[in-house]
mmCIF file of C-alpha atoms in Angstrom:
data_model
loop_
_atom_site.group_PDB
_atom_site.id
_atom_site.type_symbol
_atom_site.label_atom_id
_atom_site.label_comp_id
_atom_site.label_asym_id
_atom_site.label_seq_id
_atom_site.Cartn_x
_atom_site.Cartn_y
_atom_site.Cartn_z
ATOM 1 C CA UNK A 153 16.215 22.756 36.180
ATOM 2 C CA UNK A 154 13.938 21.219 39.200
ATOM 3 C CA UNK A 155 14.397 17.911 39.247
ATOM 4 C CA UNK A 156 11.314 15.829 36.841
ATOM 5 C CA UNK A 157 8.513 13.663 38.862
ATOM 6 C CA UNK A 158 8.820 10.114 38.229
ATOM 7 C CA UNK A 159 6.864 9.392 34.886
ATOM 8 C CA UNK A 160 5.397 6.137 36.436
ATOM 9 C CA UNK A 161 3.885 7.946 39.333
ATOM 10 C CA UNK A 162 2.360 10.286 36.931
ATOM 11 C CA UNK A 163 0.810 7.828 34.858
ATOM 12 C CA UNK A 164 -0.426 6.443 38.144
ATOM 13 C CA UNK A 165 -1.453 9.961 38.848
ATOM 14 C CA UNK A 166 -3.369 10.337 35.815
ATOM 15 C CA UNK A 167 -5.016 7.154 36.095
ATOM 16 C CA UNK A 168 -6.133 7.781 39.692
ATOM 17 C CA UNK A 169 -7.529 11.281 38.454
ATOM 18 C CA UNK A 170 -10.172 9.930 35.405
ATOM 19 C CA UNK A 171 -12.069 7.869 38.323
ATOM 20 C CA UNK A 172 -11.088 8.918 41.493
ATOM 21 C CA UNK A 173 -10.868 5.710 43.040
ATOM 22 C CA UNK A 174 -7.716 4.010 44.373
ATOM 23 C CA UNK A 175 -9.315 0.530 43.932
ATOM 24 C CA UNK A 176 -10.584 1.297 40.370
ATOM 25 C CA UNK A 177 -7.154 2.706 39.568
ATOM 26 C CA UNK A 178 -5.225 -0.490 40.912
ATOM 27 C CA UNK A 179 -7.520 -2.866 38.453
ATOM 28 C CA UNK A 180 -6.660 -0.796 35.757
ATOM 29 C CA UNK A 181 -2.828 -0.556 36.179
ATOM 30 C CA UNK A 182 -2.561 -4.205 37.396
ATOM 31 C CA UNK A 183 -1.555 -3.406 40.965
ATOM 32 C CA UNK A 184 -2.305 -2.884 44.345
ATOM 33 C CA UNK A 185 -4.556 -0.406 46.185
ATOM 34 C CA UNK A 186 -1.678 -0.024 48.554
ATOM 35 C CA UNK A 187 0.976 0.510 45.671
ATOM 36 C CA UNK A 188 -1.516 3.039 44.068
ATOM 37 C CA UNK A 189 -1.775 5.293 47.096
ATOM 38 C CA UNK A 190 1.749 5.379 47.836
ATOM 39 C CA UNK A 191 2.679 6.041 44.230
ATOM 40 C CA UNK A 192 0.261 8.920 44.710
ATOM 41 C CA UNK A 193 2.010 10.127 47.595
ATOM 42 C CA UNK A 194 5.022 9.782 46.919
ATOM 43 C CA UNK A 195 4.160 11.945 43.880
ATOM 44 C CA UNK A 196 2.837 14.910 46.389
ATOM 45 C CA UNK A 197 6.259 14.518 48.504
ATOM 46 C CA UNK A 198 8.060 15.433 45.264
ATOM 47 C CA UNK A 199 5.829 18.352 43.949
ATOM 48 C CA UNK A 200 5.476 19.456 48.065
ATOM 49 C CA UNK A 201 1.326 19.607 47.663
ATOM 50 C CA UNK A 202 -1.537 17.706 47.579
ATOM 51 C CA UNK A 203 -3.038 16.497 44.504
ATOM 52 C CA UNK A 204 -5.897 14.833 45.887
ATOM 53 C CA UNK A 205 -8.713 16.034 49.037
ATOM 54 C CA UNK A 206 -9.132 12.300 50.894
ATOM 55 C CA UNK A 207 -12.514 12.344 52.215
ATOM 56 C CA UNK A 208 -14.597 9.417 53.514
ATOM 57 C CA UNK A 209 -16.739 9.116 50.331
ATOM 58 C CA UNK A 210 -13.369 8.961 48.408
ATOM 59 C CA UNK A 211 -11.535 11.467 46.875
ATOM 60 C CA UNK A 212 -11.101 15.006 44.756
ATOM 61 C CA UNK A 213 -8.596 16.323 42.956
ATOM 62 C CA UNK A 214 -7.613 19.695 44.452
ATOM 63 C CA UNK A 215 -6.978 22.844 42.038
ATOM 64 C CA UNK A 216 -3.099 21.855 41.725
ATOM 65 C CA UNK A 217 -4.290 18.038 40.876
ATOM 66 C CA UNK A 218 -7.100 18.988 38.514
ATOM 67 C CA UNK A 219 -3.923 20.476 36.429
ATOM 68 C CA UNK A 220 -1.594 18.199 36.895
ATOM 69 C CA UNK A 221 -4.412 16.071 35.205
ATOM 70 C CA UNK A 222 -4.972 18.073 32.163
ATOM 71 C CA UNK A 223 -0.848 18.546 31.740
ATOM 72 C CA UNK A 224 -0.430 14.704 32.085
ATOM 73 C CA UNK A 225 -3.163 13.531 29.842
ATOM 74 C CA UNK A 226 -1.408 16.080 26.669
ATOM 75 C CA UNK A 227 2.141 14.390 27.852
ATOM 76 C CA UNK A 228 0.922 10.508 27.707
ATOM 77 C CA UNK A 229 -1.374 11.697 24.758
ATOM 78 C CA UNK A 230 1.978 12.794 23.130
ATOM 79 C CA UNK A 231 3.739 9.874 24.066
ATOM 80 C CA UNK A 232 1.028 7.790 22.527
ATOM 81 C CA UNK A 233 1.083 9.727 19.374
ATOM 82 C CA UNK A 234 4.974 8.798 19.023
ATOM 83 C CA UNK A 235 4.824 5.272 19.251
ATOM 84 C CA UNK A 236 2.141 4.790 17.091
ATOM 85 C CA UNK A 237 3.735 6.844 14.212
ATOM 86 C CA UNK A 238 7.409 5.649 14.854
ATOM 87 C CA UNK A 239 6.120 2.414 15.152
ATOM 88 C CA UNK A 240 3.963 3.248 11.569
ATOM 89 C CA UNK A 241 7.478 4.619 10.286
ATOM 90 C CA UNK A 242 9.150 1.293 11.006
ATOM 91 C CA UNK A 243 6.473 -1.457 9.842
ATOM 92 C CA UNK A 244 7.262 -2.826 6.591
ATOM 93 C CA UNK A 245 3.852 -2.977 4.700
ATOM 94 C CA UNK A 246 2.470 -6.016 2.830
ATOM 95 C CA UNK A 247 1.824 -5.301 -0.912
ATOM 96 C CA UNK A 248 0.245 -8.155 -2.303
ATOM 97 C CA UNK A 249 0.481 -7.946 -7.193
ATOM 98 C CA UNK A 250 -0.501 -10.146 -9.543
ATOM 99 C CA UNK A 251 1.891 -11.564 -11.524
ATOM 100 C CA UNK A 252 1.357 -9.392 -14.775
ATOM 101 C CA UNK A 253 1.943 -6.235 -13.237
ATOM 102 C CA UNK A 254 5.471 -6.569 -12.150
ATOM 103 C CA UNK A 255 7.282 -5.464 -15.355
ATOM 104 C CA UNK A 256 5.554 -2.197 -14.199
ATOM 105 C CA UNK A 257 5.458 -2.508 -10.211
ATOM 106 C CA UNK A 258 8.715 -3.943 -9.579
ATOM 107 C CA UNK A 259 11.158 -1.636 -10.697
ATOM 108 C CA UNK A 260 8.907 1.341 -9.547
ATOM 109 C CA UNK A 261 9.194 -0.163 -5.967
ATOM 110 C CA UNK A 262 13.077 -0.635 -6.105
ATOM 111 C CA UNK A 263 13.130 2.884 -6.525
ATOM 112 C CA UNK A 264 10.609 3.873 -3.827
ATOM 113 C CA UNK A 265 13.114 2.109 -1.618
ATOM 114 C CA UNK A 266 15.823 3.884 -2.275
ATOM 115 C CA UNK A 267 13.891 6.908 -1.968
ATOM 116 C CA UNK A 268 11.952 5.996 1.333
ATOM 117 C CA UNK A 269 13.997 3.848 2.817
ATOM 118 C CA UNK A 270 12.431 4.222 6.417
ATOM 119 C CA UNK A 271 8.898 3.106 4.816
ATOM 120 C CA UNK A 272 10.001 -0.649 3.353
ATOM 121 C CA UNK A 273 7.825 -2.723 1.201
ATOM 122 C CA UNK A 274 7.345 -6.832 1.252
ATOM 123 C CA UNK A 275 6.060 -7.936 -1.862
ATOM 124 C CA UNK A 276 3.835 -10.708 -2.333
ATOM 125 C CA UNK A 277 2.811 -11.903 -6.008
ATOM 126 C CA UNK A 278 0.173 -13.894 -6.956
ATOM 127 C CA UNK A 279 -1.372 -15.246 -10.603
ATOM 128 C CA UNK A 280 -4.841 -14.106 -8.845
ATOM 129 C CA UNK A 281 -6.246 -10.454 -10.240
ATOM 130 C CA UNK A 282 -8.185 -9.378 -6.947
ATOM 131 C CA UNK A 283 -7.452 -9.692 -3.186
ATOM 132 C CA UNK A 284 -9.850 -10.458 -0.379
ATOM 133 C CA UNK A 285 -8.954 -8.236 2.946
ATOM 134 C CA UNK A 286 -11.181 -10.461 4.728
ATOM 135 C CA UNK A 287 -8.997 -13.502 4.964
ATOM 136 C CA UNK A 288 -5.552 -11.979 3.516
ATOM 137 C CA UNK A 289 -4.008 -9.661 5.203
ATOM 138 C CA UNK A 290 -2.264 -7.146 3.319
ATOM 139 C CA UNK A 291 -2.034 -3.463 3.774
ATOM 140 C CA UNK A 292 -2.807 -3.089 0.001
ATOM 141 C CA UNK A 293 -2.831 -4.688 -3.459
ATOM 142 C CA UNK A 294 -2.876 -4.029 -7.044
ATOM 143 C CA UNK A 295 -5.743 -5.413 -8.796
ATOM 144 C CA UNK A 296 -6.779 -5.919 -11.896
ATOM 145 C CA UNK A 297 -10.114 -5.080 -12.685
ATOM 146 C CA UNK A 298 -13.134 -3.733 -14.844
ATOM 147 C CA UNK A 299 -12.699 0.083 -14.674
ATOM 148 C CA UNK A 300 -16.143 1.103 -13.244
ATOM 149 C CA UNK A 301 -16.589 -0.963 -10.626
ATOM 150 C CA UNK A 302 -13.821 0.277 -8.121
ATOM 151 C CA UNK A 303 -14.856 1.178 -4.851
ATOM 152 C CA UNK A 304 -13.594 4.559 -2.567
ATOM 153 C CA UNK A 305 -10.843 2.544 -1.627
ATOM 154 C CA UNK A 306 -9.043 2.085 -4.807
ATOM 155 C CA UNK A 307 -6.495 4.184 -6.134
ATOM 156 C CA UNK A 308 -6.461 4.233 -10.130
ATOM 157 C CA UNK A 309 -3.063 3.688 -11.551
ATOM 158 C CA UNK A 310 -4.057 3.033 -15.156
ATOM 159 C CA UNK A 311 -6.063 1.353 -17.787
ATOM 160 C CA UNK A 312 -5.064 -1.454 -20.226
ATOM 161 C CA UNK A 313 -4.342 -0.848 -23.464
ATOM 162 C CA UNK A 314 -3.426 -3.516 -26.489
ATOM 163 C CA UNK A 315 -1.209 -3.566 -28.433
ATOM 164 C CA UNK A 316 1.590 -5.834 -30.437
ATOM 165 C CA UNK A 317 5.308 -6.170 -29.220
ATOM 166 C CA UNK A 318 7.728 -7.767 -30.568
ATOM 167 C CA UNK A 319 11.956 -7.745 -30.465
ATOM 168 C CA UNK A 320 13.370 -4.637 -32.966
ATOM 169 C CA UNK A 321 14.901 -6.894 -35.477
ATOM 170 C CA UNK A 322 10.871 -7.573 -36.397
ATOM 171 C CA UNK A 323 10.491 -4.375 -37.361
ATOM 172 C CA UNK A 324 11.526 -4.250 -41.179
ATOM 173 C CA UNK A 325 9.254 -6.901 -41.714
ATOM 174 C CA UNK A 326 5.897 -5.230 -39.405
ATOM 175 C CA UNK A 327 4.640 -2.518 -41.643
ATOM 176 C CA UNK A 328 0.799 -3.271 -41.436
ATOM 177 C CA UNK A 329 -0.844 -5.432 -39.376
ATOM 178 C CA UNK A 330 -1.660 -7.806 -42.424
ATOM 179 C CA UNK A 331 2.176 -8.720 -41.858
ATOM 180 C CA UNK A 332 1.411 -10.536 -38.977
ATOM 181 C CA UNK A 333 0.167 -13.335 -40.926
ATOM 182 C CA UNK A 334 3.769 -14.559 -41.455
ATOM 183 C CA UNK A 335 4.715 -14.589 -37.517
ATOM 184 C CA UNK A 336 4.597 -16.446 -34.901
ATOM 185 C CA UNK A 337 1.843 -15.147 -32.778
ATOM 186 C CA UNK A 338 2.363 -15.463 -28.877
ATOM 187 C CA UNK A 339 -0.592 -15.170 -26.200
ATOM 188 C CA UNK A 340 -0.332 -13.984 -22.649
ATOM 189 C CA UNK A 341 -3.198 -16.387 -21.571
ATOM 190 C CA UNK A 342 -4.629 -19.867 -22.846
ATOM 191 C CA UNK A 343 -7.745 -17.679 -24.524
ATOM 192 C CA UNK A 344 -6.775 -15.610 -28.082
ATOM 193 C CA UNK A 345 -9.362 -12.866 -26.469
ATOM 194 C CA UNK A 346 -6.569 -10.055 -26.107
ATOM 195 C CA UNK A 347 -5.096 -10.557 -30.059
ATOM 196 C CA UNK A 348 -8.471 -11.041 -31.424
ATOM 197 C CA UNK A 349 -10.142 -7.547 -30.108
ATOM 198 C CA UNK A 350 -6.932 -5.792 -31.073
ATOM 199 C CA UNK A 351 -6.989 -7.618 -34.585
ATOM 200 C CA UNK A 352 -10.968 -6.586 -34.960
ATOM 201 C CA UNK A 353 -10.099 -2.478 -34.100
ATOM 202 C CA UNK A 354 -7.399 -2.867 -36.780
ATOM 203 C CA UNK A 355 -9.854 -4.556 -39.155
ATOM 204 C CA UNK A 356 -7.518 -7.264 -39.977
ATOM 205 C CA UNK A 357 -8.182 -11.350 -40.341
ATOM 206 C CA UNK A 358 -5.569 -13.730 -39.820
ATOM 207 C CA UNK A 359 -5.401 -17.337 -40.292
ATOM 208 C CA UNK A 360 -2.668 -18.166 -37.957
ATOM 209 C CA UNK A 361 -5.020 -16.727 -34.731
ATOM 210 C CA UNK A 362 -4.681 -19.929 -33.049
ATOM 211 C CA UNK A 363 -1.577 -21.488 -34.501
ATOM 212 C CA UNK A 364 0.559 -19.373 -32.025
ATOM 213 C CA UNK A 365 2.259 -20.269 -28.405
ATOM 214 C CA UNK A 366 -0.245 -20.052 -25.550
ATOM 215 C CA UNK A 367 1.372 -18.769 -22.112
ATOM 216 C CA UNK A 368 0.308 -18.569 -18.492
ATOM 217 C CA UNK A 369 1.728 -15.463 -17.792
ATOM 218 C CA UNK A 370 2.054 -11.840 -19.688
ATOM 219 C CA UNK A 371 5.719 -11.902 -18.671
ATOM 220 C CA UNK A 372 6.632 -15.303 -20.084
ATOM 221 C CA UNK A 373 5.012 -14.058 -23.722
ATOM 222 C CA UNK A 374 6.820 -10.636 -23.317
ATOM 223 C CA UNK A 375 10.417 -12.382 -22.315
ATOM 224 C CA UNK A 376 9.881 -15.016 -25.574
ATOM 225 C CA UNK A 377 9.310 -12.136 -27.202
ATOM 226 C CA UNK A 378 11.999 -10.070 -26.404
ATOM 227 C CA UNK A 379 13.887 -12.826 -28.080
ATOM 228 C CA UNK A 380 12.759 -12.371 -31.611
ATOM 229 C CA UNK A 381 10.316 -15.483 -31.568
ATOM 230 C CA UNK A 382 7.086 -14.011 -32.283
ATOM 231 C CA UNK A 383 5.301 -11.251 -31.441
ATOM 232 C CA UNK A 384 3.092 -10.614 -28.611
ATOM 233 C CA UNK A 385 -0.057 -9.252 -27.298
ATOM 234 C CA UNK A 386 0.653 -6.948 -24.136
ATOM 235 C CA UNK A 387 -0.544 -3.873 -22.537
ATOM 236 C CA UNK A 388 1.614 -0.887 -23.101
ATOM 237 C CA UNK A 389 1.617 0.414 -20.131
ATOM 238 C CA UNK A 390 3.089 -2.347 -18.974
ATOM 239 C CA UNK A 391 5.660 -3.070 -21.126
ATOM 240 C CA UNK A 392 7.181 0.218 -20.560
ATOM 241 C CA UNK A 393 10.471 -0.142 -19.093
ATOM 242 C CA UNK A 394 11.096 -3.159 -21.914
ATOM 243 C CA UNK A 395 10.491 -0.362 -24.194
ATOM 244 C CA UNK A 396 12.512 2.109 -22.697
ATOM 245 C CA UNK A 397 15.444 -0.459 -22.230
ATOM 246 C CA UNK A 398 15.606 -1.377 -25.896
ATOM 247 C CA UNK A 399 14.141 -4.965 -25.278
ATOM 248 C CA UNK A 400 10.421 -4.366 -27.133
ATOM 249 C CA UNK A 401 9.369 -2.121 -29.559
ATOM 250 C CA UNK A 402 5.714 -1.477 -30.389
ATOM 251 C CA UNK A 403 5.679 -1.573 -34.450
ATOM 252 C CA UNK A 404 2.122 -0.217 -34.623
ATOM 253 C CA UNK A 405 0.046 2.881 -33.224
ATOM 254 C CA UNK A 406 -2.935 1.572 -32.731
ATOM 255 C CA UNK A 407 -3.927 0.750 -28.762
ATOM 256 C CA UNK A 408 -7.018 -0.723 -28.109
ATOM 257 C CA UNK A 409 -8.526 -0.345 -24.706
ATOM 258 C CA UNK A 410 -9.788 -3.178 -22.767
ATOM 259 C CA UNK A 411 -12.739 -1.706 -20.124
ATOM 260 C CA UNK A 412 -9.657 -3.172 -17.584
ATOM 261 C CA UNK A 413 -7.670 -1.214 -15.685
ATOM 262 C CA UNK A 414 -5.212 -1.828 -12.459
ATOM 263 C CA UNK A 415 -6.097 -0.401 -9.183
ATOM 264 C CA UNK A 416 -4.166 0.404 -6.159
ATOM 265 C CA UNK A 417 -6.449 -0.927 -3.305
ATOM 266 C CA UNK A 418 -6.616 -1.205 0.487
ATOM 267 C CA UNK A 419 -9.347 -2.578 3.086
ATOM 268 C CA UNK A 420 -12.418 -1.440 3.292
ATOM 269 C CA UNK A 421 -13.732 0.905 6.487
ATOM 270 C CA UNK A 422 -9.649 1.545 7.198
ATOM 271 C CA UNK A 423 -7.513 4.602 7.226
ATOM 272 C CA UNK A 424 -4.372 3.785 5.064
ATOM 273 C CA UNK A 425 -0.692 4.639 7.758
ATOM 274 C CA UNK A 426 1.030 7.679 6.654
ATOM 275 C CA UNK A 427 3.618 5.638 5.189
ATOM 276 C CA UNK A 428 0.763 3.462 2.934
ATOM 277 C CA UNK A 429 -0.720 6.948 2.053
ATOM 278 C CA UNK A 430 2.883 7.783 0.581
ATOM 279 C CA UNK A 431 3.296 4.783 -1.351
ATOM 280 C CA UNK A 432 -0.185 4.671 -2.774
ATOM 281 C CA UNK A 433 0.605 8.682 -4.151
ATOM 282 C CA UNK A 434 3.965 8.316 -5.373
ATOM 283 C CA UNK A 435 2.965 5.338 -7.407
ATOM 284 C CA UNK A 436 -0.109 6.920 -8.260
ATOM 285 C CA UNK A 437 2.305 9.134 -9.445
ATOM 286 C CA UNK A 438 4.466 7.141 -11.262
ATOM 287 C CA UNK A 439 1.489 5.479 -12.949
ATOM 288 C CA UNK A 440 0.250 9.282 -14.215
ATOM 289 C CA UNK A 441 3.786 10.729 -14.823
ATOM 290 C CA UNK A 442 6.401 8.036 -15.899
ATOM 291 C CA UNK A 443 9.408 10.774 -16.306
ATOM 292 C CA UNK A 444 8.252 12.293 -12.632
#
């Protein structure tokens, strides 16, 4: 195999052929006229022709250097190509979630790395529901937010749905929601908004609406629930894996949708990195086919 020309004289080369101009070339690469021209020559000694016609109103790339040209601008486009998606590959991307969603997003993302180990995640969480790209800078978030009002850039992973939870051992004593009355009812925010529009679609008063424990987060209601001390309000979608596990049970059918949903998002006028674009679908995924 004949020996390779040096790569740095080609990309001097290549440089030299887009203008033509020895002088032009050395402000672009940062170095002298002189350095320019002999990288160019030297270049010629090693391929044993002449790349260039020097003529005294500058130069012109002969037939052998108008190909060289096109061959070295597919190589450096190539090389380009490969460090932007190896260095893509490598970058960990910034996830920023509110708080509520990681009994969903958490586990989910434990198992994406596993999966995808080359495409890691940094999680940042946050009591906040929306994300501004404009002075945070995340890759993408997952927002919660009224369901038509999403923009092209959002992802939909699902909608919120209400509905009790409480530990099993409640169970024998939850057979209509008129049962409720004699438990202790825990909120997932300081307002009694998400038990009272779930109470209203099952037609059902209570007296004790406001005599319950008031929380700051969904998670803190769904963990003192968990432990048999009341039952909570809590979207079942998000509650899933508590479910699943044995920790919650749901002791009624009825789900009441909110108009909310959460929203995979990422910044406006951008094209999301191959590895964003295969986080966003798998948990799209996830979101649409739990067992998947």
């Amino acid at each position: 195999m004949k020996r390779l020309p040096p790569l740095p004289a080609l990309h001097t080369f290549w440089v030299t052929a887009q203008c033509c101009n020895f002088t032009r070339a050395a402000e672009q690469l940062h170095i002298t006229q002189g350095a320019v021209s002999r990288q160019v020559a030297g270049l010629e000694s090693h391929l044993g022709y002449a790349l260039f016609r020097r003529q005294a109103r500058g130069l012109s790339l002969t037939e052998e250097g108008r190909e060289w040209s096109l061959r070295a601008q597919q190589v450096f486009g190539l090389i380009g190509e490969a460090v932007e998606q190896i260095g893509n590959r490598r970058q960990t991307l910034q996830l920023k979630a509110s708080t509520c969603v990681m009994r969903w997003l958490l586990p989910r993302l434990m198992q994406w790395q596993k999966e995808r180990p080359d495409v890691p995640v940094e999680l940042t969480t946050t009591v906040a529901y929306t994300v501004d790209f404009r002075r945070e800078q995340f890759d993408a978030a997952v927002i919660y937010a009224p369901t038509a009002e999403q923009s092209a850039e959002a992802r939909h992973l699902f909608d919120e749905q209400l509905t009790p939870v409480c530990a099993p051992a409640l169970l024998d004593v939850l057979h209509t929601p008129a049962d409720l009355q004699q438990q202790v009812l825990l909120h997932p925010t300081r307002d009694e908004r998400d038990w009272a529009l779930w109470l209203s679609a099952a037609n059902t008063q209570l007296s004790n609406l406001s005599q319950g424990h008031h929380f700051e987060t969904l998670d803190l209601a769904m963990t003192v629930a968990s432990q048999g001390s009341g039952v909570a309000i809590g979207d079942s979608a998000l509650i899933g894996e508590d479910v699943k596990a044995g920790r919650l049970v749901m002791p009624f059918e009825l789900q009441v949708p909110t108009g909310m949903g959460y929203y995979l998002v990422y910044p406006p006028g951008t094209a999301p990195s191959a590895g964003l674009e295969a986080l966003m679908n798998w948990l799209v995924s996830q979101a649409q086919y739990p067992e998947h």
